[in-house]
Coordinates of C-alpha atoms in Angstrom, one line a residue:
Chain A
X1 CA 38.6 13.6 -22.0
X2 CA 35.0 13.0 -23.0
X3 CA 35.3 9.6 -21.2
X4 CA 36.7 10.8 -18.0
X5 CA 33.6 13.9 -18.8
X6 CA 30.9 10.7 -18.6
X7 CA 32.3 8.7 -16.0
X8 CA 32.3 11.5 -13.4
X9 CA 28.3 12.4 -15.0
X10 CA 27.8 8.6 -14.3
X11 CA 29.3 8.3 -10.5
X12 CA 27.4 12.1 -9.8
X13 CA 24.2 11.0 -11.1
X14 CA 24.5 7.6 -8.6
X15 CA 25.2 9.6 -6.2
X16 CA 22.4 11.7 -6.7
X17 CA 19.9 8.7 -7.0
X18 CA 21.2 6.8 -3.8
X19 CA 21.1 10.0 -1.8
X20 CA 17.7 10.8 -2.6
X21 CA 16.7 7.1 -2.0
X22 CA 18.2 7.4 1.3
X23 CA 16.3 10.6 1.7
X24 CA 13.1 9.2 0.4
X25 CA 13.4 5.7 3.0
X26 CA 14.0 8.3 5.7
X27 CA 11.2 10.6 5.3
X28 CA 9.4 7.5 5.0
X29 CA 10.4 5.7 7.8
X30 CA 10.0 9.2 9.8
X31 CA 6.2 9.5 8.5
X32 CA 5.6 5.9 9.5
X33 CA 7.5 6.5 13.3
X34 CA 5.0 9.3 13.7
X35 CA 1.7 7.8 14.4
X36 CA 3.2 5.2 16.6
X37 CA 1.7 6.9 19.5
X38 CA -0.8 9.1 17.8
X39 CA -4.4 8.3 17.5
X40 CA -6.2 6.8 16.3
X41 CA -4.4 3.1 16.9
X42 CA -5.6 0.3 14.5
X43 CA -5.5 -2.6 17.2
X44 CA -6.8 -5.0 14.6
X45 CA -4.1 -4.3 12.0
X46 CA -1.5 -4.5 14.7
X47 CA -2.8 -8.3 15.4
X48 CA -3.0 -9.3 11.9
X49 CA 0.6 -8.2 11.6
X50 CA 1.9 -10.2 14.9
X51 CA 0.4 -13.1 13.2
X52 CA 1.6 -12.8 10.0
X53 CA 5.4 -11.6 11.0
X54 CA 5.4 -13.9 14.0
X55 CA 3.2 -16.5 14.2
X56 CA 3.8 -18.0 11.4
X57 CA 7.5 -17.8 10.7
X58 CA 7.7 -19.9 13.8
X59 CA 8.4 -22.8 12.4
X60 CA 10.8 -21.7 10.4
X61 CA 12.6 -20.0 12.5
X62 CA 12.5 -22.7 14.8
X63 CA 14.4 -25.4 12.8
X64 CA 16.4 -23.0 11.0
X65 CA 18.1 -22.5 14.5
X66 CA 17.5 -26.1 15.6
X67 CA 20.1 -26.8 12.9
X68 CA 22.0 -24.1 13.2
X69 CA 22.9 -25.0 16.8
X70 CA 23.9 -28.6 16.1
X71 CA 25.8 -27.5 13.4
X72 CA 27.7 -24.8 15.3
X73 CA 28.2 -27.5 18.6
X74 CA 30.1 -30.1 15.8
X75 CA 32.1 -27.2 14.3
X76 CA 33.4 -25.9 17.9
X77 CA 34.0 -29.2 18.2
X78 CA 36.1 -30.4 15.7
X79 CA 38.0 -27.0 15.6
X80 CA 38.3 -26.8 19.6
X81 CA 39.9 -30.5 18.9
X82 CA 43.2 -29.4 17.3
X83 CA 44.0 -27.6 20.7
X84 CA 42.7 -29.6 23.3
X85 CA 39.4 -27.5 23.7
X86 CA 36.8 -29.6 23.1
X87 CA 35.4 -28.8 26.5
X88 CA 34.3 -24.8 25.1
X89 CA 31.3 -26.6 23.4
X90 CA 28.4 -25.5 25.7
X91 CA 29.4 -21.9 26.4
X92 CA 30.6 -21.2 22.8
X93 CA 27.5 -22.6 21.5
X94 CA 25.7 -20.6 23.9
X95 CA 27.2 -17.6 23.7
X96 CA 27.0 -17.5 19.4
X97 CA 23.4 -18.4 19.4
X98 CA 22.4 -15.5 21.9
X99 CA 24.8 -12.6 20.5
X100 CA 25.0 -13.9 16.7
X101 CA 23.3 -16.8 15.0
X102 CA 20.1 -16.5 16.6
X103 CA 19.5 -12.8 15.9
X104 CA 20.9 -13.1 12.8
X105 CA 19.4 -16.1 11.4
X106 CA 15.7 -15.4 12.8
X107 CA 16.5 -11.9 11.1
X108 CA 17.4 -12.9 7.6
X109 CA 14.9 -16.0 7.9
X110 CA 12.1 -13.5 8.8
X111 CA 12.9 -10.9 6.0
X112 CA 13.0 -14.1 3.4
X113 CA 9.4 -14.6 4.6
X114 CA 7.5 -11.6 6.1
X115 CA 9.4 -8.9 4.1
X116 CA 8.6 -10.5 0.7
X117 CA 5.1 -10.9 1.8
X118 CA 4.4 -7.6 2.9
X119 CA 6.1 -5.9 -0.3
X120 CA 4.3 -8.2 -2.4
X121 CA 1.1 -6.9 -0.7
X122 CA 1.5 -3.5 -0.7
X123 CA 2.5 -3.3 -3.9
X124 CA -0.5 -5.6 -5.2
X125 CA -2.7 -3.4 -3.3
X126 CA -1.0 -0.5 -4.8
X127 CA -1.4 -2.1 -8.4
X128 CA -5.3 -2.1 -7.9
X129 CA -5.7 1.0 -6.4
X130 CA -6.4 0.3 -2.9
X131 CA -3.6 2.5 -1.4
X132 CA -5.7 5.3 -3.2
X133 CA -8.7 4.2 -2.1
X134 CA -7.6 4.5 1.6
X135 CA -6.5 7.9 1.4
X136 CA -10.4 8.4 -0.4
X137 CA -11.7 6.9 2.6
X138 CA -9.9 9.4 4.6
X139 CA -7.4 6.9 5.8
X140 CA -3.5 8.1 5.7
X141 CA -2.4 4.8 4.1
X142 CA 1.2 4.5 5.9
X143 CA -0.7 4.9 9.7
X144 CA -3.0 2.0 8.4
X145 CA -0.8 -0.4 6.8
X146 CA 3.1 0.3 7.6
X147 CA 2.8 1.6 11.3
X148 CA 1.0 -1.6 12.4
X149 CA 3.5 -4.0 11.1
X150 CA 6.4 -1.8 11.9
X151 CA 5.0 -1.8 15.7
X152 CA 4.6 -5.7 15.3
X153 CA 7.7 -6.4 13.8
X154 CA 10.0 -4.4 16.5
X155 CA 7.5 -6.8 18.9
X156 CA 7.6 -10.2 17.9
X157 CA 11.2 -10.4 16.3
X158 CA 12.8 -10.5 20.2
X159 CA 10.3 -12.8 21.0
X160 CA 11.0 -15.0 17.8
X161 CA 14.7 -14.6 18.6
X162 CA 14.0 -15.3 22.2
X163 CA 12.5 -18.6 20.9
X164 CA 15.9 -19.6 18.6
X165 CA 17.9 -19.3 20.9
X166 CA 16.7 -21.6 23.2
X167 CA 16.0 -23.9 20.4
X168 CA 19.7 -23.5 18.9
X169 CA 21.3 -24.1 22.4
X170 CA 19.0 -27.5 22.2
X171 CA 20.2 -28.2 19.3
X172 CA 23.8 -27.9 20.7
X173 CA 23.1 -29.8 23.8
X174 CA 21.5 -32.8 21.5
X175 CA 24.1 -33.1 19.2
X176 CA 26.9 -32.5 22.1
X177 CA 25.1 -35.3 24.6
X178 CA 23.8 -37.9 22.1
X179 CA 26.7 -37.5 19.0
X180 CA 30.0 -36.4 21.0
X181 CA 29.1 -37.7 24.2
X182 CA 29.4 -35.2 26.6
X183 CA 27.7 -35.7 30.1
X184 CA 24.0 -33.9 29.8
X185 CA 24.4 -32.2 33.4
X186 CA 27.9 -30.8 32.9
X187 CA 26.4 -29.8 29.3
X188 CA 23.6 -27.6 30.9
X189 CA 25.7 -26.3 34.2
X190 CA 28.6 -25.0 31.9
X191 CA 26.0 -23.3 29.1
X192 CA 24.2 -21.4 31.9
X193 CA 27.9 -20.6 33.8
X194 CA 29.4 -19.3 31.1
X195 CA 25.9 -17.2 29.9
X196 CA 25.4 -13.7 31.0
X197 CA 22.4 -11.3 30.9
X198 CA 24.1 -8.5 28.2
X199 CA 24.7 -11.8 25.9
X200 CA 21.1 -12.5 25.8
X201 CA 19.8 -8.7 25.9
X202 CA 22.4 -7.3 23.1
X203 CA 20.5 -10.2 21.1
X204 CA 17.3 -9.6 21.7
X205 CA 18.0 -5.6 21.0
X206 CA 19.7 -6.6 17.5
X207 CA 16.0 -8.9 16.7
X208 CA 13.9 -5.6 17.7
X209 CA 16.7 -3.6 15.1
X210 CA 16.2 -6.2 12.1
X211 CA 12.4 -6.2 12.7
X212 CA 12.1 -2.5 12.2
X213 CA 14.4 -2.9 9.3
X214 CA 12.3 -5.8 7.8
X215 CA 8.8 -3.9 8.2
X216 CA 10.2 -0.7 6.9
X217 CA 12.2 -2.5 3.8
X218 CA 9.1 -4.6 3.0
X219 CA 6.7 -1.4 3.0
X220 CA 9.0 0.9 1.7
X221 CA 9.2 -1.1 -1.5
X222 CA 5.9 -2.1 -1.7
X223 CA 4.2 1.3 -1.5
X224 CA 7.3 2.6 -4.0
X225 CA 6.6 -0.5 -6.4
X226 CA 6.1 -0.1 -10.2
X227 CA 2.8 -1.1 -11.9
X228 CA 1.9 -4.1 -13.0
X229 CA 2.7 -7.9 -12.2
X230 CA 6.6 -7.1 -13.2
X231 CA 6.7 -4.4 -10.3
X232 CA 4.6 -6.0 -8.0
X233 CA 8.1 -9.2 -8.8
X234 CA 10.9 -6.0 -8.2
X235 CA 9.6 -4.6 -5.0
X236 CA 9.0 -8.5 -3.3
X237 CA 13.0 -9.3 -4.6
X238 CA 14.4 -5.7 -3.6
X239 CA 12.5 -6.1 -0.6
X240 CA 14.2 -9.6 0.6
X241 CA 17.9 -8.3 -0.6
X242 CA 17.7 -4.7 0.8
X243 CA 16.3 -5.8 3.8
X244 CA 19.0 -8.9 4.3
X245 CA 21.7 -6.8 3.4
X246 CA 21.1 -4.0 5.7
X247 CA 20.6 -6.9 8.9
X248 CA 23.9 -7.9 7.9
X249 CA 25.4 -4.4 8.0
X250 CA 23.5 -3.3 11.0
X251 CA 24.9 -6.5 12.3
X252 CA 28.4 -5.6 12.9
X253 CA 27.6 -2.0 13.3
X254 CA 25.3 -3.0 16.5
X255 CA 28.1 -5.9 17.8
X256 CA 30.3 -3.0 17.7
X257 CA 28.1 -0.3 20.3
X258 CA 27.1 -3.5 21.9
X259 CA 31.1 -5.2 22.5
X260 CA 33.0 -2.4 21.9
X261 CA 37.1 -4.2 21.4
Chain B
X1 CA -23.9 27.9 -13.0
X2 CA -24.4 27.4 -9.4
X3 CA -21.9 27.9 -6.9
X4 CA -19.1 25.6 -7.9
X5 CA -18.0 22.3 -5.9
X6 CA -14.7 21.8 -8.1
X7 CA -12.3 24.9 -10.0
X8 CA -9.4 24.3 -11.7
X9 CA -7.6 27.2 -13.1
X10 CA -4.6 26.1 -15.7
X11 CA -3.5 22.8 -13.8
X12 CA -0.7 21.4 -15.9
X13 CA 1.2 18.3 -15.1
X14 CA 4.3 16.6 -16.4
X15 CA 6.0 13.5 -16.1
X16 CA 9.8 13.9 -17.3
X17 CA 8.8 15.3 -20.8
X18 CA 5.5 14.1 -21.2
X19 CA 3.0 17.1 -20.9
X20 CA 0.1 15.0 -19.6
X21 CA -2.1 18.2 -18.9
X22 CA -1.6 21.4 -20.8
X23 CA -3.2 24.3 -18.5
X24 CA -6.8 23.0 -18.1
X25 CA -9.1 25.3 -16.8
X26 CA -12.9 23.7 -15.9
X27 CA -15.8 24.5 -13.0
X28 CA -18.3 22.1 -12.0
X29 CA -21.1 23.8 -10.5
X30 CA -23.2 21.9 -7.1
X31 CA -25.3 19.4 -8.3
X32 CA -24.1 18.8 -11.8
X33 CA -23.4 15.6 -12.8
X34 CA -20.2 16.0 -15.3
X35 CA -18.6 13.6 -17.5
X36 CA -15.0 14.1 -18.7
X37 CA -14.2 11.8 -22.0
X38 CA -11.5 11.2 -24.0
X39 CA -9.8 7.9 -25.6
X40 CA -7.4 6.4 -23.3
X41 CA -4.1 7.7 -22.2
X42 CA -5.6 11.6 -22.5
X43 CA -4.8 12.2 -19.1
X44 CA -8.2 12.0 -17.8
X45 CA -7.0 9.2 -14.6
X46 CA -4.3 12.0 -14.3
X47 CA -6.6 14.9 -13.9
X48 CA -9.2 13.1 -11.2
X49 CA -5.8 12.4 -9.1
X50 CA -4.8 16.1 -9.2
X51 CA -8.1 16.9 -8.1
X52 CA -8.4 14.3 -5.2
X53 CA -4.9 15.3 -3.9
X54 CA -3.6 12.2 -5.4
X55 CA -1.1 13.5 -7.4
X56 CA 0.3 17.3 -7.1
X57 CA -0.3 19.5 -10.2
X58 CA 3.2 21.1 -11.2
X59 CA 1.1 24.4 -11.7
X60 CA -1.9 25.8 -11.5
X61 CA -4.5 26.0 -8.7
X62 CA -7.0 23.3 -7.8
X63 CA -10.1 24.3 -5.4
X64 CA -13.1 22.1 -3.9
X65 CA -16.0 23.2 -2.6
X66 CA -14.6 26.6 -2.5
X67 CA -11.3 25.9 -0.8
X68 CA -7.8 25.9 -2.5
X69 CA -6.5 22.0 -2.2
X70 CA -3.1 21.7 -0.9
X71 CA -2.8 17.9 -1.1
X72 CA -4.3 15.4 1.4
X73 CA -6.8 16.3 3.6
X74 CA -9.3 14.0 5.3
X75 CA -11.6 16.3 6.0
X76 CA -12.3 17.4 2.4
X77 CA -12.6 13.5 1.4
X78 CA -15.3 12.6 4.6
X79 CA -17.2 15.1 2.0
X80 CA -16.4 12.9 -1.0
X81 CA -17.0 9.0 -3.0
X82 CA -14.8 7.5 -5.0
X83 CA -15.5 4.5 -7.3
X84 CA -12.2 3.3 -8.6
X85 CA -12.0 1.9 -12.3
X86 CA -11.5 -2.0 -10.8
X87 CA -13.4 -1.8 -7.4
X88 CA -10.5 -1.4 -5.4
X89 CA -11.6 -3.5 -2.8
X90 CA -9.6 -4.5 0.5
X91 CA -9.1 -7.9 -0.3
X92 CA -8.6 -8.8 3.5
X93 CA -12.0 -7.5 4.3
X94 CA -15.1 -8.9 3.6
X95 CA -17.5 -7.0 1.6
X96 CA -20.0 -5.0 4.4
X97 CA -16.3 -4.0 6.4
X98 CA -15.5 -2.7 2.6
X99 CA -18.8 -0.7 2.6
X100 CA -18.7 0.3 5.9
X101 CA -14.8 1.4 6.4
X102 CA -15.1 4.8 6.6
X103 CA -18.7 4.5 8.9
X104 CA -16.5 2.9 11.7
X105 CA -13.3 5.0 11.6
X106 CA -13.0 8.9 12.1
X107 CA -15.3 11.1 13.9
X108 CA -18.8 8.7 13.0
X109 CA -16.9 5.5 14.5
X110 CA -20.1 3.9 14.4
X111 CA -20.5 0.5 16.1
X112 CA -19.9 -2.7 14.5
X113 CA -23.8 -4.0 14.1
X114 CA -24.6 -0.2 13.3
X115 CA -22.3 0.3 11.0
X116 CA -23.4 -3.5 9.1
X117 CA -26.9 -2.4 9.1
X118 CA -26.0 0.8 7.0
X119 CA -23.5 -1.2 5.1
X120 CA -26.2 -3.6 4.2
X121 CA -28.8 -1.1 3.0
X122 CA -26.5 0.3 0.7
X123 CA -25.7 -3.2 -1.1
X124 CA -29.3 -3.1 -1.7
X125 CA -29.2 0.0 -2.9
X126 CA -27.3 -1.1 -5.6
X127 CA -28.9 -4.2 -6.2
X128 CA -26.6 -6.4 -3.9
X129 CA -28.5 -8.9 -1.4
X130 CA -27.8 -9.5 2.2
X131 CA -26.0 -12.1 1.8
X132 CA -23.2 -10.6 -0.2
X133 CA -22.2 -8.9 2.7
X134 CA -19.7 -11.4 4.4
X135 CA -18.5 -12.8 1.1
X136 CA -15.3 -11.8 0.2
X137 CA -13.9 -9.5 -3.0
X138 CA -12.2 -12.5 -4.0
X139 CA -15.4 -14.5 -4.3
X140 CA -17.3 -11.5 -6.5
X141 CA -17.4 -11.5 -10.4
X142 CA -16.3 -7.8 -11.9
X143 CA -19.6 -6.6 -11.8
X144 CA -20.3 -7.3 -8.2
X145 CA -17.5 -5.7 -7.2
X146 CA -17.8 -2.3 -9.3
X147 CA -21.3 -2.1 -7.3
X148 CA -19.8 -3.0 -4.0
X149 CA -17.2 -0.7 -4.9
X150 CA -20.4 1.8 -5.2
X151 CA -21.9 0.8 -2.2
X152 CA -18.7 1.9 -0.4
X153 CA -18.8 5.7 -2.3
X154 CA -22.3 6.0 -1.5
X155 CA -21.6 4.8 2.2
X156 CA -21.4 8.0 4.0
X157 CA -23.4 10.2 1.6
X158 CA -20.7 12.2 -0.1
X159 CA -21.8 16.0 -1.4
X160 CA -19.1 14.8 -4.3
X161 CA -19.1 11.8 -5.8
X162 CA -16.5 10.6 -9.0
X163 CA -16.6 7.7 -11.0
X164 CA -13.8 6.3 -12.7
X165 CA -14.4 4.1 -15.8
X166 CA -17.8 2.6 -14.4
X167 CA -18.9 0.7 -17.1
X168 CA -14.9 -0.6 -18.4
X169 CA -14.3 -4.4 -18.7
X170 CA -18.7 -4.9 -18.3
X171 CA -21.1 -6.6 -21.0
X172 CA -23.5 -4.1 -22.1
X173 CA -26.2 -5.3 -20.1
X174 CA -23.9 -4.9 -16.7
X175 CA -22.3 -1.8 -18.1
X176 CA -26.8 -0.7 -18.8
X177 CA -27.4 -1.5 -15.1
X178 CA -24.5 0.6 -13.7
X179 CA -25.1 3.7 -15.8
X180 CA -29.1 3.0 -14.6
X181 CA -28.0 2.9 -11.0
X182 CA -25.2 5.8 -11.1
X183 CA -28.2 8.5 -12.9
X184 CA -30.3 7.0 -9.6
X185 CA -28.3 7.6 -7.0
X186 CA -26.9 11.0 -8.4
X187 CA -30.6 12.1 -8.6
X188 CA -31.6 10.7 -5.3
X189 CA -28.9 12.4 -3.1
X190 CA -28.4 15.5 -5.5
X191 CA -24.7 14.7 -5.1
X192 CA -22.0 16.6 -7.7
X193 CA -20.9 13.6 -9.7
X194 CA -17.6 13.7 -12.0
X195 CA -17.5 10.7 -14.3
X196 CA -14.2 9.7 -16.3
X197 CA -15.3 7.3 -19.3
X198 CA -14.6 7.0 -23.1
X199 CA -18.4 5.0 -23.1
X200 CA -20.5 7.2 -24.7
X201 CA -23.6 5.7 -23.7
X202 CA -22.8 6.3 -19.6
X203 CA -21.9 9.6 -20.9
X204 CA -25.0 10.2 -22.3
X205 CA -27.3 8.5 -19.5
X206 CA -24.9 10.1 -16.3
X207 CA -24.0 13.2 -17.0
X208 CA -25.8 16.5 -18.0
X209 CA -22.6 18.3 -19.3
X210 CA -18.9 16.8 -20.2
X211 CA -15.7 17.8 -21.7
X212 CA -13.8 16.1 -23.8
X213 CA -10.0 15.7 -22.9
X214 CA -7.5 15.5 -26.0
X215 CA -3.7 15.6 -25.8
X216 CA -4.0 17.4 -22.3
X217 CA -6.4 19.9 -23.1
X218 CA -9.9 20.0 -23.2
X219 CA -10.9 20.8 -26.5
X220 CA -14.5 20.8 -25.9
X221 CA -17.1 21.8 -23.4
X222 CA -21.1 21.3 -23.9
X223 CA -24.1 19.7 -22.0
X224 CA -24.2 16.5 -22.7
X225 CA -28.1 15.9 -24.8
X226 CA -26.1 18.2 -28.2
X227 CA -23.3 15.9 -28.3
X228 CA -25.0 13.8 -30.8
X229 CA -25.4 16.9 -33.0
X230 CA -22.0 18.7 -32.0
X231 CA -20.3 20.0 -35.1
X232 CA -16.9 20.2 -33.1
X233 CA -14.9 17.6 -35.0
X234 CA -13.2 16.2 -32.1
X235 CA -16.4 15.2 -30.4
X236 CA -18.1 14.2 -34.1
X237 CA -15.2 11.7 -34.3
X238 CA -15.4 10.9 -30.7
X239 CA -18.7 10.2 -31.0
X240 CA -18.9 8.1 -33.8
X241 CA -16.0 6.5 -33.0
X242 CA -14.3 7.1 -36.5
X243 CA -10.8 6.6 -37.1
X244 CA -11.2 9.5 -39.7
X245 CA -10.6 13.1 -37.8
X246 CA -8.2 15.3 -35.4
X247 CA -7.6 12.6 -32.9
X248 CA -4.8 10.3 -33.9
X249 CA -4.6 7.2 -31.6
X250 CA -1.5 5.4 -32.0
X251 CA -2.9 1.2 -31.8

């Protein structure tokens, strides 16, 4: 009896924790949504933030879906083999990069980088007092610091995407023209056949998702982090598995609005 | 007492079961300069945040300069300074966009070359040279940055200044000069200043009347020139920093 009594305390006071975490992320993410058109607008920030999430997870990004492509384009490959349908190469390739892989892989290489880095900023700045110190300066600390690089996530991740995909369908086309020998003209004329604009704009729509979630993840954490260099370590690792598992939920939850079976 | 710039009437504050502040009651009249001591851990960090609308008293009723403080409101901080214990410098700005932050945002929005010419004039206020200004915090020992960290409260020429810990983690002769340079500026600009410290000596050179915060209350209230001759035991072991006494710190 008393077991059963402190297994049901146990599962009520998880519940209890996760639903005001979820409450807490939301009033937080609300907050944050609020000044997105309010004055005033920290231009500057917003900049800083494009660089930091987009600029410079370029490369990255870039032969992370390199790879991925002409991995994908030996896989369809060698399965399309056992039935004859070796020829599916360019579309399938195509098609995965656009709706899946690129979204997903620029997302989850993205929150590895930027999402660690801004948690481990804003809790460093929170460790020293700075968040504070804003507020003192008559600054509200989540228009300055999480509104900016939620803004410049959402921006840059479709672009970022944008750029994998392309890359990724190069990668295909290299590894299908120089390693499996298909004809480089057929290559290109059945990839762009078989593409069509939802493919390409679902994709882009899932990037903009996973950079709000990345931005939001990374601040969240940081501005919630413990003291000290141990908290400052928790809120860059919760950051980089909260944030990659809720791209992978919000994966399959946007594939199904998006391609509905 | 003159018309007072901070009242607060029983504030308490809890985290889980720790009673960090047991009902304090305390005014600060305009123009005083106030120093509230106690050893470390006393709450005193605690009771500055409550004040500033940092941290939300669980009961009680907070007011500045006459009007009740429900939490975080810019206007009331355009009217206040802040020197945080460690600087609590932007480390992505350099050190005249530290001082002048609040000069170019908000209703002054002063221009850029404006703004840097203020920003500048303050650094030498507190003994900081031109050509600190485009240095980063990163490139400043502790001391430099505790009196750019000044500059930045002085920037806008608060009515309210508070200093937290001004003189922790400084040699004596550092820790001399920023006491020297906190009594001048509060004098200057006639500002209310609220000092948090356990150094008796800034106590003695800031501040014309302190309290002395023990296990969430303030057990004693006095100017500042008797504490050397208080016969309250708290302060008399305060003061001489005995081991011997009511206050039991725990190493």
């Amino acid at each position: 009896m008393h077991r059963i009594v402190l297994s049901i305390r146990w599962v009520g006071r998880l519940t209890i924790r996760a639903c005001a975490g979820v409450g807490r992320f939301t009033i937080f993410t609300a907050h944050a949504f609020s000044h997105v058109f309010r004055p005033p607008f920290y231009f500057r920030e917003l900049l800083n933030a494009v660089l930091a999430i987009g600029y410079f997870s370029l490369p990255v990004v870039a032969l992370t879906a390199l790879f991925a492509g002409g991995a994908l384009a030996l896989q369809i490959y060698a399965g399309g083999s056992r039935f004859d349908a070796q020829a599916t190469v360019p579309s399938v390739v195509a098609i995965g990069m656009v709706r899946e892989l690129g979204p997903v892989l620029c997302g989850l290489m993205v929150a590895g980088r930027a999402a660690s880095a801004i948690a481990a900023e804003l809790a460093t700045m929170k460790v020293t007092d700075q968040i504070d110190a804003l507020t003192t300066l008559s600054t509200d600390p989540v228009k300055f610091l999480v509104t900016p690089r939620v803004v410049a996530a959402a921006l840059v991740m479709p672009v970022l995407t944008g750029v994998g995909d392309i890359l990724g369908i190069m990668g295909g086309y290299l590894v299908g023209v120089y390693r499996l020998g298909f004809n480089s003209a057929a290559y290109l004329q059945t990839t762009l056949q078989f593409l069509q604009r939802p493919d390409v704009t679902s994709g882009l729509a899932k990037a903009a998702v996973f950079g709000l979630i990345i931005a939001l993840v990374g601040c969240y954490f940081g501005m919630n982090s413990g003291r000290g260099a141990k908290g400052v370590g928790r809120a860059t690792t919760g950051a980089v598995a909260a944030s990659s598992a809720l791209i992978i939920a919000s994966n399959y939850v946007l594939t199904e609005i998006f391609f509905p079976a | 007492m003159t018309d007072p710039v901070i009242e607060l009437t029983e504030v308490g504050k809890s985290f889980g079961s720790n009673r960090v502040l047991r009902n304090i009651s305390l005014t600060v009249g305009h123009g005083e300069s106030f120093a509230l001591i106690g050893s470390s851990g006393t709450g005193k960090s605690v009771a500055i945040k409550c004040i500033l609308g940092l941290m939300r008293p669980d009961t009680g009723r907070i007011s500045l300069f006459g009007r009740e403080t429900g939490g975080r409101d810019a206007a009331m901080y355009d009217r206040i300074g802040m020197l945080f214990q460690e600087g609590a410098l932007f480390d992505s700005m350099c050190v005249w966009h530290n001082v002048a932050f609040r000069l170019m945002r908000g209703e002054r929005k002063l221009a850029p070359a404006r703004a840097k010419e203020i920003a500048v004039r303050k650094l030498e206020r507190v003994g900081l040279g031109a050509e600190t200004a485009d240095l980063y915090p990163s490139e400043l020992s502790g001391g430099m940055k505790k009196r750019v960290g000044l500059a930045r409260a002085i920037a806008t020429d608060p009515e309210l200044i508070f200093f937290d810990e001004p003189t922790t983690g400084l040699d004596p002769i550092r820790a001399t000069m920023i006491n020297d340079l906190i009594r001048g500026i509060v004098t200057e600009s006639g500002a209310t200043a609220v000092t948090i410290t356990h150094d008796m000596g800034s106590v003695m050179k800031i501040s014309n009347r302190a309290g002395l915060l023990h296990a969430g209350e303030i057990v004693w209230l006095g100017s500042s020139d008797t504490l050397k001759t208080e016969s309250n035991p708290f302060i008399r072991q305060f003061v001489e920093g005995s081991s011997e006494g009511p206050i039991s710190v725990a190493i």
